[in-house]
Amino acid sequence: MLLSTWLYSFKILRPFLKKLKQLQSRNSSTKKAVVDKKVASIKKLQTQPSKELVRKDVTNIAIQEGLTLVVYWKVLKIGKGPAVILKVYNREILKFDCFGKEKGHYHVYPHYNNRIWFIEDSAADQVRRTRLELEMNGSKYLRKYLSDFPKNPKLRHIDAKLPDLGNALDQMEERMNFFLSNIPELKEI
């Protein structure tokens, strides 16, 4: 009698066990696909040249602890000119590339792959626009970034109102204009 009860139970449970096994195998194949995707992205990153290779004469300007402007000039296929990044603990919030007519643009967190094109024609005008953009909207983009990481203790002390921005912007603008007037490759933009 015990054997017949066991066989009956097995017959009823078999479809359930089969479905459970399918779900387990599907989950492992999904996990494998996720792992494969991560490995592929890591390999892609390893084969891309470092962005540090195109940055020349880097100047870090502290605004407050953990918040800096990184000013440099670069030469890329898409353009050349002075550039600046607003960084929070080495994370890019805003990035401006003053490459001159029809090439100058900037990037805003979190949409780094999208370019917002400058309407200004000359790189010098784009440098002035960069300063204006940081003065007018820098704190807005910084607040957006900080709100995405509310539990990060490192970010709690950052003052999104940017009270000390003026002096840093003076240094940034001076350095970017220095690049435009003193780097031979940049004189024509």
Coordinates of N, CA and C in Angstrom, one line a residue:
M1 N 0.8 -1.2 0.0 CA 0.0 0.0 0.0 C 0.9 1.3 0.0
L2 N 1.9 1.2 0.7 CA 2.8 2.3 0.8 C 3.4 2.6 -0.6
L3 N 3.8 1.6 -1.3 CA 4.4 1.8 -2.7 C 3.4 2.4 -3.6
S4 N 2.1 2.0 -3.6 CA 1.1 2.5 -4.5 C 0.9 4.0 -4.1
T5 N 0.9 4.4 -2.9 CA 0.7 5.8 -2.5 C 1.9 6.6 -3.0
W6 N 3.1 6.1 -2.9 CA 4.3 6.8 -3.3 C 4.2 7.0 -4.9
L7 N 3.8 5.9 -5.6 CA 3.7 6.1 -7.1 C 2.6 7.1 -7.5
Y8 N 1.5 7.1 -6.8 CA 0.4 8.0 -7.0 C 0.9 9.5 -6.8
S9 N 1.6 9.7 -5.7 CA 2.2 11.0 -5.3 C 3.2 11.4 -6.4
F10 N 4.0 10.5 -6.8 CA 5.0 10.8 -7.8 C 4.4 11.2 -9.1
K11 N 3.3 10.5 -9.5 CA 2.6 10.8 -10.7 C 2.0 12.2 -10.7
I12 N 1.5 12.6 -9.6 CA 0.9 14.0 -9.5 C 2.0 15.0 -9.4
L13 N 3.1 14.7 -8.7 CA 4.2 15.7 -8.5 C 5.1 15.8 -9.7
R14 N 5.1 14.8 -10.6 CA 6.1 14.8 -11.7 C 6.0 16.1 -12.6
P15 N 4.8 16.5 -13.0 CA 4.7 17.8 -13.8 C 5.2 19.0 -13.0
F16 N 4.9 19.0 -11.8 CA 5.4 20.1 -10.9 C 7.0 20.1 -10.9
L17 N 7.5 18.9 -10.6 CA 9.0 18.8 -10.6 C 9.6 19.1 -11.9
K18 N 9.0 18.7 -13.0 CA 9.5 19.0 -14.3 C 9.6 20.5 -14.5
K19 N 8.5 21.2 -14.2 CA 8.4 22.6 -14.3 C 9.5 23.3 -13.5
L20 N 9.6 22.9 -12.2 CA 10.6 23.4 -11.3 C 12.0 23.3 -11.9
K21 N 12.3 22.2 -12.5 CA 13.6 21.9 -13.1 C 13.8 22.9 -14.3
Q22 N 12.8 23.1 -15.1 CA 12.9 24.0 -16.2 C 13.2 25.4 -15.8
L23 N 12.5 25.8 -14.7 CA 12.7 27.2 -14.2 C 14.1 27.3 -13.6
Q24 N 14.6 26.3 -13.0 CA 16.0 26.4 -12.4 C 17.0 26.5 -13.6
S25 N 16.8 25.7 -14.6 CA 17.7 25.7 -15.7 C 17.7 27.0 -16.5
R26 N 16.4 27.6 -16.6 CA 16.3 28.9 -17.2 C 17.0 30.0 -16.4
N27 N 16.8 29.9 -15.1 CA 17.5 30.9 -14.3 C 19.0 30.8 -14.4
S28 N 19.5 29.6 -14.5 CA 21.0 29.5 -14.6 C 21.5 30.0 -16.0
S29 N 20.6 29.8 -17.0 CA 21.0 30.3 -18.3 C 20.9 31.8 -18.4
T30 N 19.9 32.4 -17.7 CA 19.8 33.8 -17.6 C 21.0 34.4 -16.8
K31 N 21.4 33.7 -15.7 CA 22.6 34.1 -14.9 C 23.8 34.1 -15.8
K32 N 23.9 33.0 -16.6 CA 25.1 32.9 -17.5 C 25.1 34.0 -18.5
A33 N 24.0 34.3 -19.1 CA 23.9 35.4 -20.0 C 24.3 36.7 -19.4
V34 N 23.9 37.0 -18.2 CA 24.2 38.2 -17.5 C 25.8 38.3 -17.3
V35 N 26.3 37.2 -16.8 CA 27.8 37.1 -16.6 C 28.5 37.3 -17.9
D36 N 28.0 36.6 -19.0 CA 28.7 36.8 -20.3 C 28.7 38.2 -20.8
K37 N 27.5 38.9 -20.5 CA 27.4 40.3 -20.9 C 28.4 41.2 -20.1
K38 N 28.5 40.9 -18.8 CA 29.4 41.7 -18.0 C 30.9 41.5 -18.4
V39 N 31.2 40.2 -18.7 CA 32.6 39.9 -19.2 C 32.9 40.6 -20.5
A40 N 31.9 40.6 -21.4 CA 32.1 41.3 -22.7 C 32.3 42.8 -22.5
S41 N 31.5 43.4 -21.6 CA 31.7 44.8 -21.4 C 33.1 45.1 -20.8
I42 N 33.5 44.3 -19.9 CA 34.9 44.5 -19.3 C 35.9 44.3 -20.4
K43 N 35.8 43.3 -21.2 CA 36.8 43.2 -22.3 C 36.8 44.4 -23.2
K44 N 35.6 44.9 -23.5 CA 35.5 46.1 -24.4 C 36.2 47.3 -23.7
L45 N 36.0 47.5 -22.4 CA 36.7 48.6 -21.7 C 38.2 48.4 -21.8
Q46 N 38.6 47.2 -21.7 CA 40.1 46.9 -21.7 C 40.7 47.2 -23.0
T47 N 39.9 47.1 -24.1 CA 40.5 47.3 -25.5 C 40.4 48.7 -25.9
Q48 N 39.6 49.6 -25.2 CA 39.5 51.0 -25.6 C 40.6 51.7 -25.0
P49 N 41.1 52.7 -25.8 CA 42.2 53.5 -25.2 C 41.8 54.4 -24.1
S50 N 42.6 54.6 -23.1 CA 42.3 55.4 -22.0 C 42.1 56.8 -22.4
K51 N 41.1 57.5 -21.8 CA 40.8 58.9 -22.1 C 42.0 59.7 -21.6
E52 N 42.7 59.3 -20.6 CA 43.8 60.0 -20.1 C 44.9 60.3 -21.2
L53 N 44.9 59.4 -22.2 CA 45.9 59.6 -23.2 C 45.7 60.8 -24.1
V54 N 44.5 61.3 -24.2 CA 44.2 62.5 -25.0 C 44.2 63.8 -24.2
R55 N 44.3 63.7 -22.9 CA 44.3 64.9 -22.1 C 45.7 65.5 -21.9
K56 N 45.8 66.8 -22.2 CA 47.1 67.4 -22.1 C 47.0 68.5 -21.0
D57 N 48.1 68.6 -20.3 CA 48.3 69.7 -19.3 C 47.1 69.8 -18.3
V58 N 46.8 68.8 -17.6 CA 45.7 68.7 -16.7 C 45.9 69.6 -15.5
T59 N 44.9 70.4 -15.2 CA 44.9 71.3 -14.0 C 43.6 71.0 -13.2
N60 N 43.8 70.6 -11.9 CA 42.7 70.3 -11.0 C 42.4 71.6 -10.2
I61 N 41.2 72.1 -10.2 CA 40.8 73.2 -9.4 C 39.8 72.8 -8.4
A62 N 40.2 72.9 -7.1 CA 39.3 72.4 -6.0 C 38.2 73.5 -5.8
I63 N 36.9 73.1 -5.7 CA 35.8 74.0 -5.4 C 35.5 73.8 -3.9
Q64 N 35.4 72.5 -3.5 CA 35.2 72.1 -2.1 C 35.7 70.7 -2.0
E65 N 35.8 70.1 -0.8 CA 36.3 68.8 -0.7 C 35.5 67.8 -1.5
G66 N 36.1 67.1 -2.4 CA 35.4 66.1 -3.2 C 34.8 66.7 -4.5
L67 N 34.9 68.0 -4.7 CA 34.3 68.6 -5.9 C 35.4 69.4 -6.6
T68 N 35.6 69.1 -7.8 CA 36.7 69.8 -8.6 C 36.3 70.1 -10.0
L69 N 37.0 71.0 -10.5 CA 37.0 71.3 -12.0 C 38.3 70.8 -12.5
V70 N 38.2 70.0 -13.6 CA 39.4 69.4 -14.2 C 39.5 70.1 -15.6
V71 N 40.6 71.0 -15.7 CA 40.8 71.7 -17.0 C 41.9 71.2 -17.7
Y72 N 41.8 71.0 -19.0 CA 42.8 70.4 -19.9 C 42.5 70.8 -21.3
W73 N 43.4 70.4 -22.2 CA 43.1 70.5 -23.6 C 43.3 69.1 -24.2
K74 N 42.6 68.9 -25.3 CA 42.7 67.6 -25.9 C 42.5 67.7 -27.4
V75 N 43.0 66.6 -28.1 CA 42.9 66.5 -29.5 C 42.3 65.1 -29.8
L76 N 41.1 65.2 -30.4 CA 40.4 63.9 -30.8 C 40.1 64.0 -32.3
K77 N 39.6 62.9 -32.8 CA 39.1 62.9 -34.2 C 38.0 63.9 -34.4
I78 N 37.1 64.0 -33.4 CA 36.0 64.9 -33.6 C 36.3 66.4 -33.3
G79 N 37.4 66.7 -32.8 CA 37.8 68.0 -32.5 C 38.9 68.2 -31.6
K80 N 39.3 69.4 -31.4 CA 40.4 69.7 -30.5 C 40.1 71.1 -29.8
G81 N 40.6 71.2 -28.6 CA 40.4 72.4 -27.9 C 40.4 72.3 -26.4
P82 N 40.2 73.4 -25.6 CA 40.2 73.3 -24.2 C 38.9 72.6 -23.7
A83 N 39.0 71.9 -22.6 CA 37.9 71.2 -22.0 C 37.9 71.3 -20.5
V84 N 36.8 71.0 -19.9 CA 36.7 71.1 -18.4 C 35.6 70.1 -18.0
I85 N 35.9 69.4 -16.9 CA 34.9 68.5 -16.3 C 34.6 68.9 -14.9
L86 N 33.4 68.9 -14.5 CA 33.0 69.1 -13.1 C 32.8 67.7 -12.5
K87 N 33.7 67.4 -11.5 CA 33.7 66.1 -10.9 C 33.4 66.1 -9.4
V88 N 32.7 65.0 -9.0 CA 32.4 64.8 -7.6 C 33.1 63.5 -7.3
Y89 N 34.1 63.5 -6.5 CA 34.9 62.3 -6.2 C 35.2 61.5 -7.4
N90 N 35.8 62.1 -8.4 CA 36.2 61.5 -9.7 C 35.0 61.0 -10.6
R91 N 33.8 61.4 -10.3 CA 32.6 61.0 -11.1 C 32.3 62.3 -11.9
E92 N 32.1 62.1 -13.2 CA 31.9 63.3 -14.1 C 30.4 63.7 -14.0
I93 N 30.1 65.0 -13.7 CA 28.8 65.5 -13.7 C 28.5 66.3 -15.0
L94 N 29.4 67.2 -15.3 CA 29.3 68.0 -16.5 C 30.7 67.9 -17.2
K95 N 30.7 67.8 -18.6 CA 31.9 67.8 -19.3 C 31.7 68.7 -20.5
F96 N 32.6 69.7 -20.7 CA 32.5 70.7 -21.8 C 33.7 70.5 -22.7
D97 N 33.5 70.4 -24.0 CA 34.5 70.3 -25.0 C 34.4 71.6 -25.9
C98 N 35.3 72.5 -25.8 CA 35.2 73.8 -26.6 C 36.1 73.6 -27.8
F99 N 35.5 73.0 -28.8 CA 36.2 72.6 -30.1 C 35.9 73.6 -31.2
G100 N 35.2 74.7 -31.0 CA 35.0 75.7 -32.1 C 33.7 75.3 -32.9
K101 N 33.6 76.0 -34.0 CA 32.4 76.0 -34.8 C 32.0 74.6 -35.2
E102 N 30.7 74.3 -34.9 CA 30.0 73.1 -35.2 C 30.7 71.8 -34.6
K103 N 31.6 72.0 -33.7 CA 32.2 70.8 -33.0 C 32.1 70.9 -31.5
G104 N 32.0 72.1 -31.0 CA 32.0 72.3 -29.5 C 30.7 71.8 -28.9
H105 N 30.7 71.2 -27.8 CA 29.6 70.6 -27.2 C 29.8 70.3 -25.7
Y106 N 28.8 69.8 -25.0 CA 29.0 69.4 -23.6 C 28.1 68.2 -23.3
H107 N 28.4 67.5 -22.2 CA 27.7 66.3 -21.8 C 27.2 66.6 -20.4
V108 N 26.1 66.0 -20.1 CA 25.4 66.2 -18.7 C 25.1 64.8 -18.1
Y109 N 25.4 64.7 -16.8 CA 25.1 63.4 -16.1 C 23.6 63.3 -16.1
P110 N 23.0 62.1 -16.3 CA 23.6 60.8 -16.6 C 23.7 60.4 -18.0
H111 N 23.5 61.4 -18.9 CA 23.4 61.1 -20.4 C 24.7 61.4 -21.1
Y112 N 25.8 60.8 -20.7 CA 27.1 61.1 -21.2 C 27.3 60.9 -22.7
N113 N 26.5 60.0 -23.2 CA 26.6 59.7 -24.7 C 26.0 60.8 -25.5
N114 N 25.1 61.6 -25.0 CA 24.4 62.6 -25.7 C 25.2 63.9 -25.7
R115 N 25.3 64.6 -26.8 CA 26.0 65.9 -26.9 C 25.0 67.0 -27.0
I116 N 25.2 68.1 -26.2 CA 24.5 69.3 -26.4 C 25.4 70.3 -27.1
W117 N 25.0 70.7 -28.3 CA 25.9 71.5 -29.1 C 25.9 72.9 -28.7
F118 N 27.1 73.6 -28.7 CA 27.2 75.0 -28.5 C 26.6 75.7 -29.7
I119 N 26.0 76.8 -29.5 CA 25.5 77.7 -30.6 C 26.6 78.7 -31.0
E120 N 27.6 78.9 -30.0 CA 28.7 79.8 -30.3 C 29.6 79.2 -31.3
D121 N 30.2 80.1 -32.1 CA 31.0 79.6 -33.2 C 32.5 79.4 -32.8
S122 N 33.0 80.4 -32.0 CA 34.5 80.3 -31.7 C 34.7 79.5 -30.4
A123 N 35.8 78.9 -30.2 CA 36.1 78.2 -29.0 C 36.2 79.2 -27.8
A124 N 36.7 80.5 -28.0 CA 36.7 81.5 -27.0 C 35.3 81.8 -26.5
D125 N 34.3 81.9 -27.4 CA 33.0 82.1 -27.0 C 32.4 80.9 -26.3
Q126 N 32.8 79.7 -26.6 CA 32.3 78.5 -26.0 C 32.9 78.4 -24.6
V127 N 34.1 79.0 -24.3 CA 34.7 79.0 -23.0 C 33.8 79.9 -22.1
R128 N 33.5 81.1 -22.7 CA 32.6 82.0 -21.9 C 31.2 81.4 -21.6
R129 N 30.7 80.7 -22.6 CA 29.4 80.0 -22.4 C 29.5 78.9 -21.3
T130 N 30.7 78.2 -21.3 CA 30.9 77.1 -20.3 C 30.9 77.7 -18.9
R131 N 31.5 78.9 -18.8 CA 31.5 79.5 -17.5 C 30.0 79.9 -17.1
L132 N 29.3 80.5 -18.0 CA 27.9 80.9 -17.8 C 27.1 79.6 -17.4
E133 N 27.3 78.6 -18.2 CA 26.5 77.3 -17.9 C 26.8 76.8 -16.5
L134 N 28.0 76.8 -16.1 CA 28.4 76.3 -14.8 C 27.8 77.3 -13.7
E135 N 27.8 78.6 -13.9 CA 27.3 79.5 -13.0 C 25.8 79.4 -12.9
M136 N 25.1 79.2 -14.0 CA 23.6 79.2 -14.0 C 23.1 77.8 -13.6
N137 N 23.7 76.8 -14.1 CA 23.1 75.4 -14.0 C 23.9 74.4 -13.3
G138 N 25.1 74.7 -12.9 CA 26.0 73.8 -12.3 C 25.4 73.2 -11.0
S139 N 24.8 74.0 -10.2 CA 24.3 73.5 -8.9 C 23.0 72.6 -9.2
K140 N 22.3 72.9 -10.3 CA 21.1 72.1 -10.6 C 21.6 70.7 -11.0
Y141 N 22.6 70.6 -11.8 CA 23.1 69.2 -12.2 C 23.7 68.5 -11.1
L142 N 24.4 69.3 -10.2 CA 25.0 68.7 -9.0 C 24.0 68.1 -8.1
R143 N 22.9 68.9 -7.9 CA 21.8 68.4 -7.0 C 21.2 67.1 -7.6
K144 N 21.0 67.1 -8.9 CA 20.5 65.9 -9.6 C 21.4 64.7 -9.3
Y145 N 22.7 64.9 -9.4 CA 23.6 63.8 -9.1 C 23.5 63.3 -7.7
L146 N 23.6 64.3 -6.8 CA 23.5 64.0 -5.3 C 22.2 63.3 -4.9
S147 N 21.1 63.7 -5.6 CA 19.8 63.0 -5.2 C 19.8 61.6 -5.7
D148 N 20.6 61.2 -6.7 CA 20.6 59.8 -7.1 C 21.4 58.9 -6.2
F149 N 22.1 59.5 -5.2 CA 22.9 58.7 -4.3 C 22.7 59.2 -2.8
P150 N 21.5 59.2 -2.4 CA 21.2 59.9 -1.1 C 21.8 59.2 0.1
K151 N 22.2 57.9 0.0 CA 22.7 57.2 1.2 C 24.2 57.2 1.2
N152 N 24.9 57.8 0.2 CA 26.3 57.8 0.1 C 26.9 58.8 1.1
P153 N 27.5 58.3 2.2 CA 28.0 59.3 3.3 C 29.1 60.2 2.8
K154 N 29.8 59.9 1.7 CA 30.9 60.8 1.2 C 30.2 62.0 0.6
L155 N 29.0 61.9 0.1 CA 28.4 63.0 -0.6 C 27.6 64.0 0.2
R156 N 27.4 63.6 1.5 CA 26.5 64.4 2.4 C 27.1 65.8 2.7
H157 N 28.4 66.0 2.7 CA 29.0 67.2 3.0 C 29.0 68.2 1.8
I158 N 28.8 67.7 0.6 CA 28.9 68.6 -0.6 C 27.8 69.6 -0.6
D159 N 28.1 70.9 -0.7 CA 27.2 72.0 -0.7 C 26.8 72.2 -2.2
A160 N 25.6 71.8 -2.6 CA 25.1 71.9 -4.0 C 24.9 73.4 -4.4
K161 N 24.9 74.3 -3.4 CA 24.7 75.7 -3.8 C 26.0 76.3 -4.4
L162 N 27.1 75.6 -4.3 CA 28.4 76.0 -4.8 C 28.8 77.4 -4.4
P163 N 28.9 77.7 -3.1 CA 29.2 79.0 -2.7 C 30.6 79.5 -3.1
D164 N 31.5 78.6 -3.3 CA 32.9 79.0 -3.7 C 33.2 78.8 -5.2
L165 N 32.2 78.8 -6.0 CA 32.4 78.5 -7.4 C 33.1 79.6 -8.2
G166 N 32.8 80.9 -7.8 CA 33.3 82.0 -8.6 C 34.8 82.0 -8.8
N167 N 35.6 81.8 -7.7 CA 37.1 81.8 -7.8 C 37.5 80.6 -8.7
A168 N 36.9 79.5 -8.6 CA 37.3 78.3 -9.4 C 37.0 78.6 -10.8
L169 N 35.9 79.3 -11.1 CA 35.5 79.6 -12.5 C 36.5 80.6 -13.1
D170 N 37.0 81.5 -12.3 CA 38.0 82.5 -12.8 C 39.2 81.7 -13.2
Q171 N 39.7 80.8 -12.4 CA 40.9 80.0 -12.7 C 40.6 79.1 -13.9
M172 N 39.5 78.5 -14.0 CA 39.1 77.7 -15.2 C 39.2 78.5 -16.5
E173 N 38.5 79.6 -16.5 CA 38.4 80.4 -17.7 C 39.8 80.9 -18.1
E174 N 40.6 81.3 -17.1 CA 42.0 81.8 -17.4 C 42.8 80.7 -18.0
R175 N 42.7 79.5 -17.5 CA 43.5 78.4 -18.0 C 43.0 78.0 -19.4
M176 N 41.7 77.9 -19.6 CA 41.2 77.5 -20.9 C 41.6 78.6 -22.0
N177 N 41.5 79.8 -21.6 CA 42.0 80.9 -22.6 C 43.5 80.8 -22.8
F178 N 44.2 80.5 -21.8 CA 45.7 80.3 -22.0 C 46.0 79.2 -23.0
F179 N 45.2 78.1 -22.9 CA 45.4 77.0 -23.9 C 45.1 77.6 -25.3
L180 N 44.0 78.3 -25.5 CA 43.6 78.8 -26.8 C 44.7 79.7 -27.4
S181 N 45.3 80.5 -26.5 CA 46.3 81.5 -27.1 C 47.7 81.0 -27.1
N182 N 48.0 79.9 -26.4 CA 49.4 79.4 -26.4 C 49.7 78.1 -27.0
I183 N 48.7 77.3 -27.2 CA 48.9 76.0 -27.8 C 48.8 76.1 -29.3
P184 N 49.8 75.9 -30.1 CA 49.8 76.1 -31.5 C 48.6 75.3 -32.2
E185 N 48.4 74.1 -31.8 CA 47.3 73.3 -32.4 C 45.9 74.0 -32.3
L186 N 45.8 74.8 -31.3 CA 44.4 75.4 -30.9 C 44.2 76.8 -31.5
K187 N 45.2 77.4 -32.0 CA 45.1 78.8 -32.4 C 44.1 79.1 -33.5
E188 N 43.8 78.1 -34.3 CA 42.9 78.3 -35.4 C 41.4 78.1 -35.0
I189 N 41.2 77.6 -33.9 CA 39.8 77.3 -33.5 C 39.3 78.5 -32.8

